[in-house]
Short mmCIF file of C-alpha atoms in Angstrom, two decimals:
data_model
loop_
_atom_site.label_atom_id
_atom_site.label_comp_id
_atom_site.label_asym_id
_atom_site.label_seq_id
_atom_site.Cartn_x
_atom_site.Cartn_y
_atom_site.Cartn_z
CA UNK A 1 -10.20 -12.58 -63.49
CA UNK A 2 -13.79 -12.97 -64.62
CA UNK A 3 -16.62 -13.98 -62.38
CA UNK A 4 -17.55 -17.64 -62.58
CA UNK A 5 -21.03 -17.32 -64.05
CA UNK A 6 -22.45 -19.21 -67.01
CA UNK A 7 -23.05 -17.03 -70.09
CA UNK A 8 -26.07 -14.76 -69.67
CA UNK A 9 -26.62 -15.57 -66.04
CA UNK A 10 -26.10 -17.48 -62.87
CA UNK A 11 -26.30 -17.45 -59.12
CA UNK A 12 -23.43 -16.75 -56.78
CA UNK A 13 -23.57 -18.57 -53.43
CA UNK A 14 -24.04 -16.22 -50.53
CA UNK A 15 -25.54 -16.11 -47.08
CA UNK A 16 -28.91 -17.84 -47.16
CA UNK A 17 -32.14 -16.03 -46.39
CA UNK A 18 -35.86 -16.48 -46.59
CA UNK A 19 -38.61 -14.26 -47.85
CA UNK A 20 -40.83 -12.74 -45.20
CA UNK A 21 -44.18 -11.09 -45.85
CA UNK A 22 -44.48 -9.94 -42.24
CA UNK A 23 -46.17 -6.55 -42.12
CA UNK A 24 -45.25 -4.51 -39.01
CA UNK A 25 -47.59 -2.04 -37.39
CA UNK A 26 -47.06 1.29 -39.17
CA UNK A 27 -46.25 3.60 -36.27
CA UNK A 28 -44.77 7.01 -37.00
CA UNK A 29 -41.34 5.97 -35.75
CA UNK A 30 -41.37 3.02 -38.16
CA UNK A 31 -42.19 5.34 -41.05
CA UNK A 32 -39.21 7.48 -40.07
CA UNK A 33 -37.06 4.38 -39.78
CA UNK A 34 -38.06 3.31 -43.30
CA UNK A 35 -37.17 6.76 -44.60
CA UNK A 36 -33.75 6.38 -43.02
CA UNK A 37 -33.39 3.06 -44.83
CA UNK A 38 -34.20 4.71 -48.17
CA UNK A 39 -31.45 7.25 -47.52
CA UNK A 40 -29.03 4.42 -46.74
CA UNK A 41 -29.92 2.70 -50.04
CA UNK A 42 -29.31 5.99 -51.88
CA UNK A 43 -25.85 6.33 -50.37
CA UNK A 44 -25.09 2.66 -51.04
CA UNK A 45 -25.69 3.13 -54.78
CA UNK A 46 -23.05 5.85 -54.92
CA UNK A 47 -20.62 3.62 -53.01
CA UNK A 48 -21.44 0.72 -55.33
CA UNK A 49 -20.61 2.76 -58.42
CA UNK A 50 -17.32 3.93 -56.92
CA UNK A 51 -16.33 0.47 -55.70
CA UNK A 52 -17.27 -1.48 -58.84
CA UNK A 53 -16.66 1.05 -61.60
CA UNK A 54 -20.11 0.28 -62.98
CA UNK A 55 -21.67 3.43 -64.47
CA UNK A 56 -25.28 2.66 -63.52
CA UNK A 57 -26.76 1.67 -60.18
CA UNK A 58 -30.32 1.50 -58.88
CA UNK A 59 -32.22 -0.19 -56.11
CA UNK A 60 -35.00 -0.11 -53.59
CA UNK A 61 -36.73 -1.72 -50.66
CA UNK A 62 -38.99 -4.72 -50.34
CA UNK A 63 -42.48 -3.33 -49.88
CA UNK A 64 -44.13 -4.10 -46.57
CA UNK A 65 -46.57 -6.97 -46.87
CA UNK A 66 -45.86 -7.51 -50.57
CA UNK A 67 -43.44 -9.95 -52.25
CA UNK A 68 -41.86 -7.27 -54.42
CA UNK A 69 -39.12 -4.65 -54.53
CA UNK A 70 -39.99 -1.08 -55.47
CA UNK A 71 -37.08 0.57 -57.30
CA UNK A 72 -36.96 4.06 -55.83
CA UNK A 73 -33.33 5.17 -56.09
CA UNK A 74 -31.40 5.73 -59.33
CA UNK A 75 -27.74 6.68 -59.81
CA UNK A 76 -26.09 7.23 -63.18
CA UNK A 77 -29.23 6.48 -65.16
CA UNK A 78 -30.09 8.36 -68.34
CA UNK A 79 -33.88 7.98 -68.11
CA UNK A 80 -36.57 7.50 -65.49
CA UNK A 81 -37.68 4.21 -67.05
CA UNK A 82 -36.74 2.16 -63.98
CA UNK A 83 -38.11 4.54 -61.35
CA UNK A 84 -40.98 3.10 -59.26
CA UNK A 85 -40.74 -0.23 -61.08
CA UNK A 86 -42.24 -2.99 -58.91
CA UNK A 87 -40.16 -6.17 -59.25
CA UNK A 88 -41.99 -9.25 -58.02
CA UNK A 89 -40.20 -12.00 -56.14
CA UNK A 90 -38.95 -14.59 -58.64
CA UNK A 91 -39.38 -12.32 -61.68
CA UNK A 92 -36.52 -10.80 -63.63
CA UNK A 93 -33.00 -10.59 -62.23
CA UNK A 94 -33.82 -8.68 -59.04
CA UNK A 95 -36.82 -10.86 -58.31
CA UNK A 96 -34.62 -13.92 -58.66
CA UNK A 97 -32.13 -12.41 -56.20
CA UNK A 98 -34.99 -11.77 -53.77
CA UNK A 99 -36.45 -15.27 -54.10
CA UNK A 100 -33.07 -16.97 -53.62
CA UNK A 101 -31.64 -14.36 -51.22
CA UNK A 102 -28.41 -14.58 -53.25
CA UNK A 103 -26.53 -12.33 -55.67
CA UNK A 104 -27.37 -12.94 -59.33
CA UNK A 105 -25.92 -11.59 -62.57
CA UNK A 106 -26.51 -11.72 -66.32
CA UNK A 107 -24.15 -10.85 -69.14
CA UNK A 108 -26.90 -9.75 -71.53
CA UNK A 109 -30.23 -9.08 -69.82
CA UNK A 110 -32.47 -9.14 -72.89
CA UNK A 111 -31.25 -12.49 -74.19
CA UNK A 112 -30.63 -14.34 -70.93
CA UNK A 113 -32.40 -17.68 -70.60
CA UNK A 114 -31.80 -17.76 -66.82
CA UNK A 115 -34.36 -15.11 -65.90
CA UNK A 116 -37.90 -14.20 -66.86
CA UNK A 117 -38.45 -11.12 -69.01
CA UNK A 118 -41.35 -9.12 -67.56
CA UNK A 119 -39.18 -5.99 -67.33
CA UNK A 120 -37.41 -6.02 -70.70
CA UNK A 121 -39.08 -2.81 -71.88
CA UNK A 122 -37.86 -0.49 -69.07
CA UNK A 123 -34.44 -2.20 -69.07
CA UNK A 124 -34.12 -1.65 -72.83
CA UNK A 125 -35.33 1.96 -72.46
CA UNK A 126 -32.47 2.62 -70.03
CA UNK A 127 -30.05 0.86 -72.40
CA UNK A 128 -28.41 -1.49 -69.89
CA UNK A 129 -27.15 -4.95 -70.80
CA UNK A 130 -24.90 -6.59 -68.19
CA UNK A 131 -26.54 -6.41 -64.76
CA UNK A 132 -25.89 -7.71 -61.26
CA UNK A 133 -28.39 -7.74 -58.40
CA UNK A 134 -27.39 -8.16 -54.76
CA UNK A 135 -30.05 -8.62 -52.05
CA UNK A 136 -29.80 -6.88 -48.70
CA UNK A 137 -30.58 -9.60 -46.14
CA UNK A 138 -31.16 -8.71 -42.50
CA UNK A 139 -32.08 -11.36 -39.95
CA UNK A 140 -32.87 -13.86 -42.70
CA UNK A 141 -35.25 -11.43 -44.36
CA UNK A 142 -34.65 -9.71 -47.70
CA UNK A 143 -35.01 -5.97 -47.12
CA UNK A 144 -33.94 -4.57 -50.48
CA UNK A 145 -31.90 -5.06 -53.65
CA UNK A 146 -28.91 -3.16 -55.06
CA UNK A 147 -28.28 -3.32 -58.82
CA UNK A 148 -25.20 -2.40 -60.84
CA UNK A 149 -25.14 -2.34 -64.63
CA UNK A 150 -23.16 -1.79 -67.82
CA UNK A 151 -24.53 -0.51 -71.10
CA UNK A 152 -22.60 -3.17 -73.00
CA UNK A 153 -22.90 -6.96 -72.96
CA UNK A 154 -19.72 -8.20 -71.32
CA UNK A 155 -18.91 -10.48 -68.39
CA UNK A 156 -18.80 -8.84 -64.99
CA UNK A 157 -15.57 -9.48 -63.13
CA UNK A 158 -15.10 -11.04 -59.72
CA UNK A 159 -13.84 -7.71 -58.43
CA UNK A 160 -17.04 -5.89 -59.38
CA UNK A 161 -19.28 -8.58 -57.95
CA UNK A 162 -17.28 -8.83 -54.74
CA UNK A 163 -17.34 -5.07 -54.28
CA UNK A 164 -21.11 -4.95 -54.79
CA UNK A 165 -21.61 -7.71 -52.21
CA UNK A 166 -19.39 -5.79 -49.76
CA UNK A 167 -21.54 -2.68 -50.18
CA UNK A 168 -24.69 -4.72 -49.53
CA UNK A 169 -23.12 -6.22 -46.40
CA UNK A 170 -22.32 -2.71 -45.17
CA UNK A 171 -25.97 -1.73 -45.65
CA UNK A 172 -27.04 -4.85 -43.77
CA UNK A 173 -24.88 -3.96 -40.78
CA UNK A 174 -26.26 -0.43 -40.75
CA UNK A 175 -29.84 -1.70 -40.83
CA UNK A 176 -29.15 -4.14 -38.02
CA UNK A 177 -27.81 -1.28 -35.89
CA UNK A 178 -30.76 0.91 -36.83
CA UNK A 179 -33.30 -1.82 -36.06
CA UNK A 180 -31.76 -2.50 -32.67
CA UNK A 181 -31.64 1.19 -31.87
CA UNK A 182 -35.29 1.75 -32.79
CA UNK A 183 -36.38 -1.29 -30.81
CA UNK A 184 -34.54 -0.01 -27.78
CA UNK A 185 -35.95 3.47 -28.34
CA UNK A 186 -39.49 2.12 -28.34
CA UNK A 187 -38.85 0.11 -25.19
CA UNK A 188 -37.24 3.08 -23.51
CA UNK A 189 -40.20 5.40 -24.01
CA UNK A 190 -42.08 3.55 -21.29
CA UNK A 191 -39.46 4.72 -18.80
CA UNK A 192 -40.08 8.41 -19.54
CA UNK A 193 -42.99 10.68 -18.70
CA UNK A 194 -44.89 12.67 -21.32
CA UNK A 195 -42.65 15.69 -20.77
CA UNK A 196 -39.44 13.70 -21.03
CA UNK A 197 -38.86 13.63 -17.26
CA UNK A 198 -37.61 10.39 -15.78
CA UNK A 199 -40.47 8.13 -14.80
CA UNK A 200 -40.74 6.43 -11.40
CA UNK A 201 -38.47 3.40 -11.27
CA UNK A 202 -35.70 5.18 -13.18
CA UNK A 203 -32.06 4.81 -12.24
CA UNK A 204 -32.29 7.36 -9.43
CA UNK A 205 -34.53 5.00 -7.45
CA UNK A 206 -32.40 1.97 -8.14
CA UNK A 207 -35.16 0.16 -10.06
CA UNK A 208 -35.20 -0.71 -13.73
CA UNK A 209 -31.41 -0.47 -14.00
CA UNK A 210 -31.17 -3.08 -16.75
CA UNK A 211 -33.85 -1.33 -18.82
CA UNK A 212 -32.10 2.00 -18.42
CA UNK A 213 -28.84 0.50 -19.64
CA UNK A 214 -30.73 -0.53 -22.78
CA UNK A 215 -32.05 3.01 -23.16
CA UNK A 216 -28.52 4.37 -22.89
CA UNK A 217 -27.26 1.91 -25.49
CA UNK A 218 -30.12 2.98 -27.78
CA UNK A 219 -29.23 6.63 -27.30
CA UNK A 220 -25.58 5.97 -28.18
CA UNK A 221 -26.49 3.80 -31.19
CA UNK A 222 -28.89 6.40 -32.60
CA UNK A 223 -26.30 9.15 -32.23
CA UNK A 224 -23.69 6.96 -33.94
CA UNK A 225 -26.06 6.39 -36.87
CA UNK A 226 -27.01 10.06 -37.32
CA UNK A 227 -23.77 11.28 -39.00
CA UNK A 228 -24.22 8.68 -41.76
CA UNK A 229 -27.54 10.22 -42.82
CA UNK A 230 -27.04 12.87 -45.48
CA UNK A 231 -30.64 14.11 -45.54
CA UNK A 232 -30.81 17.03 -43.04
CA UNK A 233 -34.49 16.54 -42.19
CA UNK A 234 -34.09 12.82 -41.48
CA UNK A 235 -30.95 13.45 -39.46
CA UNK A 236 -32.83 16.05 -37.41
CA UNK A 237 -35.68 13.57 -36.84
CA UNK A 238 -33.25 10.95 -35.59
CA UNK A 239 -31.54 13.36 -33.22
CA UNK A 240 -34.96 14.50 -32.00
CA UNK A 241 -35.71 10.86 -31.21
CA UNK A 242 -32.53 10.81 -29.13
CA UNK A 243 -33.93 13.75 -27.21
CA UNK A 244 -36.97 11.69 -26.21
CA UNK A 245 -34.67 9.55 -24.09
CA UNK A 246 -33.25 12.37 -21.99
CA UNK A 247 -34.67 14.55 -19.22
CA UNK A 248 -35.51 18.22 -19.96
CA UNK A 249 -32.42 20.42 -20.10
CA UNK A 250 -32.26 23.16 -17.45
CA UNK A 251 -31.86 26.73 -18.66
CA UNK A 252 -28.26 27.87 -18.75
CA UNK A 253 -26.88 24.34 -18.54
CA UNK A 254 -23.66 23.25 -20.25
CA UNK A 255 -23.65 22.46 -23.96
CA UNK A 256 -21.52 19.88 -25.74
CA UNK A 257 -20.49 19.67 -29.38
CA UNK A 258 -22.15 16.79 -31.29
CA UNK A 259 -19.02 14.63 -31.36
CA UNK A 260 -18.33 15.27 -27.69
CA UNK A 261 -21.84 14.04 -26.93
CA UNK A 262 -21.40 11.04 -29.24
CA UNK A 263 -18.26 10.01 -27.37
CA UNK A 264 -19.79 10.58 -23.94
CA UNK A 265 -22.90 8.58 -24.94
CA UNK A 266 -20.78 5.50 -25.56
CA UNK A 267 -18.70 6.11 -22.44
CA UNK A 268 -21.96 6.22 -20.47
CA UNK A 269 -22.89 2.85 -22.00
CA UNK A 270 -19.65 1.39 -20.64
CA UNK A 271 -17.49 1.46 -23.78
CA UNK A 272 -13.72 1.88 -23.59
CA UNK A 273 -11.96 4.57 -25.61
CA UNK A 274 -10.86 1.92 -28.11
CA UNK A 275 -14.42 0.62 -28.48
CA UNK A 276 -15.77 4.16 -28.89
CA UNK A 277 -13.19 4.83 -31.60
CA UNK A 278 -14.22 1.68 -33.48
CA UNK A 279 -17.94 2.43 -33.26
CA UNK A 280 -17.59 6.06 -34.37
CA UNK A 281 -14.85 5.55 -36.96
CA UNK A 282 -12.40 7.79 -35.09
CA UNK A 283 -8.82 7.46 -33.89
CA UNK A 284 -8.42 6.62 -30.18
CA UNK A 285 -6.46 9.85 -29.71
CA UNK A 286 -9.36 11.81 -31.21
CA UNK A 287 -11.77 10.13 -28.83
CA UNK A 288 -9.57 11.11 -25.89
CA UNK A 289 -9.54 14.71 -27.14
CA UNK A 290 -13.33 14.88 -27.37
CA UNK A 291 -13.67 13.30 -23.94
CA UNK A 292 -11.23 15.76 -22.35
CA UNK A 293 -13.10 18.66 -23.92
CA UNK A 294 -16.45 17.35 -22.67
CA UNK A 295 -15.05 16.87 -19.16
CA UNK A 296 -13.75 20.42 -19.13
CA UNK A 297 -17.11 21.87 -20.19
CA UNK A 298 -18.92 19.80 -17.56
CA UNK A 299 -16.46 20.65 -14.81
CA UNK A 300 -15.62 16.98 -14.35
CA UNK A 301 -12.31 15.36 -13.41
CA UNK A 302 -13.14 11.74 -14.30
CA UNK A 303 -15.16 9.88 -16.90
CA UNK A 304 -17.72 8.92 -14.29
CA UNK A 305 -18.13 12.50 -13.12
CA UNK A 306 -18.59 13.64 -16.72
CA UNK A 307 -21.36 11.09 -17.31
CA UNK A 308 -23.13 12.05 -14.09
CA UNK A 309 -22.90 15.75 -14.88
CA UNK A 310 -24.20 15.16 -18.43
CA UNK A 311 -27.21 13.26 -17.10
CA UNK A 312 -28.01 15.99 -14.61
CA UNK A 313 -27.80 18.52 -17.44
CA UNK A 314 -30.29 16.54 -19.55
CA UNK A 315 -27.65 15.68 -22.16
CA UNK A 316 -27.70 11.91 -21.57
CA UNK A 317 -30.40 9.46 -20.44
#
């Protein structure tokens, strides 16, 4: 079944969104967060190619404070013609997707009367004809665009378009989780001293309990996101950020494997084994195995004892 688009172009209804030119303060943690987003876009292009069967994919993020997308990631391309191309909102296929916050597609890019043609030269240099563009919309704000393309002029099927939209939705959910985690991380820093020791008003004194629960949720969310990041340096940065939320570890204290700590982080946040399994993409039986192993290493007999021991050891906030 072919996608219901008019020849040479069209717009597919999708979740609505609005353009935002809000420019956040460029703190170092935000720069790291943006780098994590770039890595997520890179992985999404590979998933898009596998899911749609389209041989070419590319994409990038909306630039902060500017109504344009900078194409930074290429997959399956034969040239570098599209790299660093700045696509303005409303211009070309991707710009149209940004302006409308909806997926768009054309059957033959160069001859389509449904888009403007500011970028015909780099598109022709890459030799692509049929193209789809799917915006990544988070909290009613377009954050990036994913493209998929063929080198021949033929209609794109419903299956390909639906698969591309599904990949974009997956990216959106990841960015929502990341945004929430970074917001909680920033809020949680005020509860820690410069050396990482618990600040006055921490959970030991009975004050600030609600804020500390947010810190613990942030810690668990950041750890859950880390395995999805393929870049070792960025993954290390994210895990180092997790370390900012915990007290200093005493010498000779117990050590947990990464997955054991992931599981225990969510247990500490109040999640059931089933919920932990869903969040981490594991089987419930696997979660139980990691939890039993962590309890054994910590000398604990219950979930609560394991969490308490992990906090005393500086493994959890």
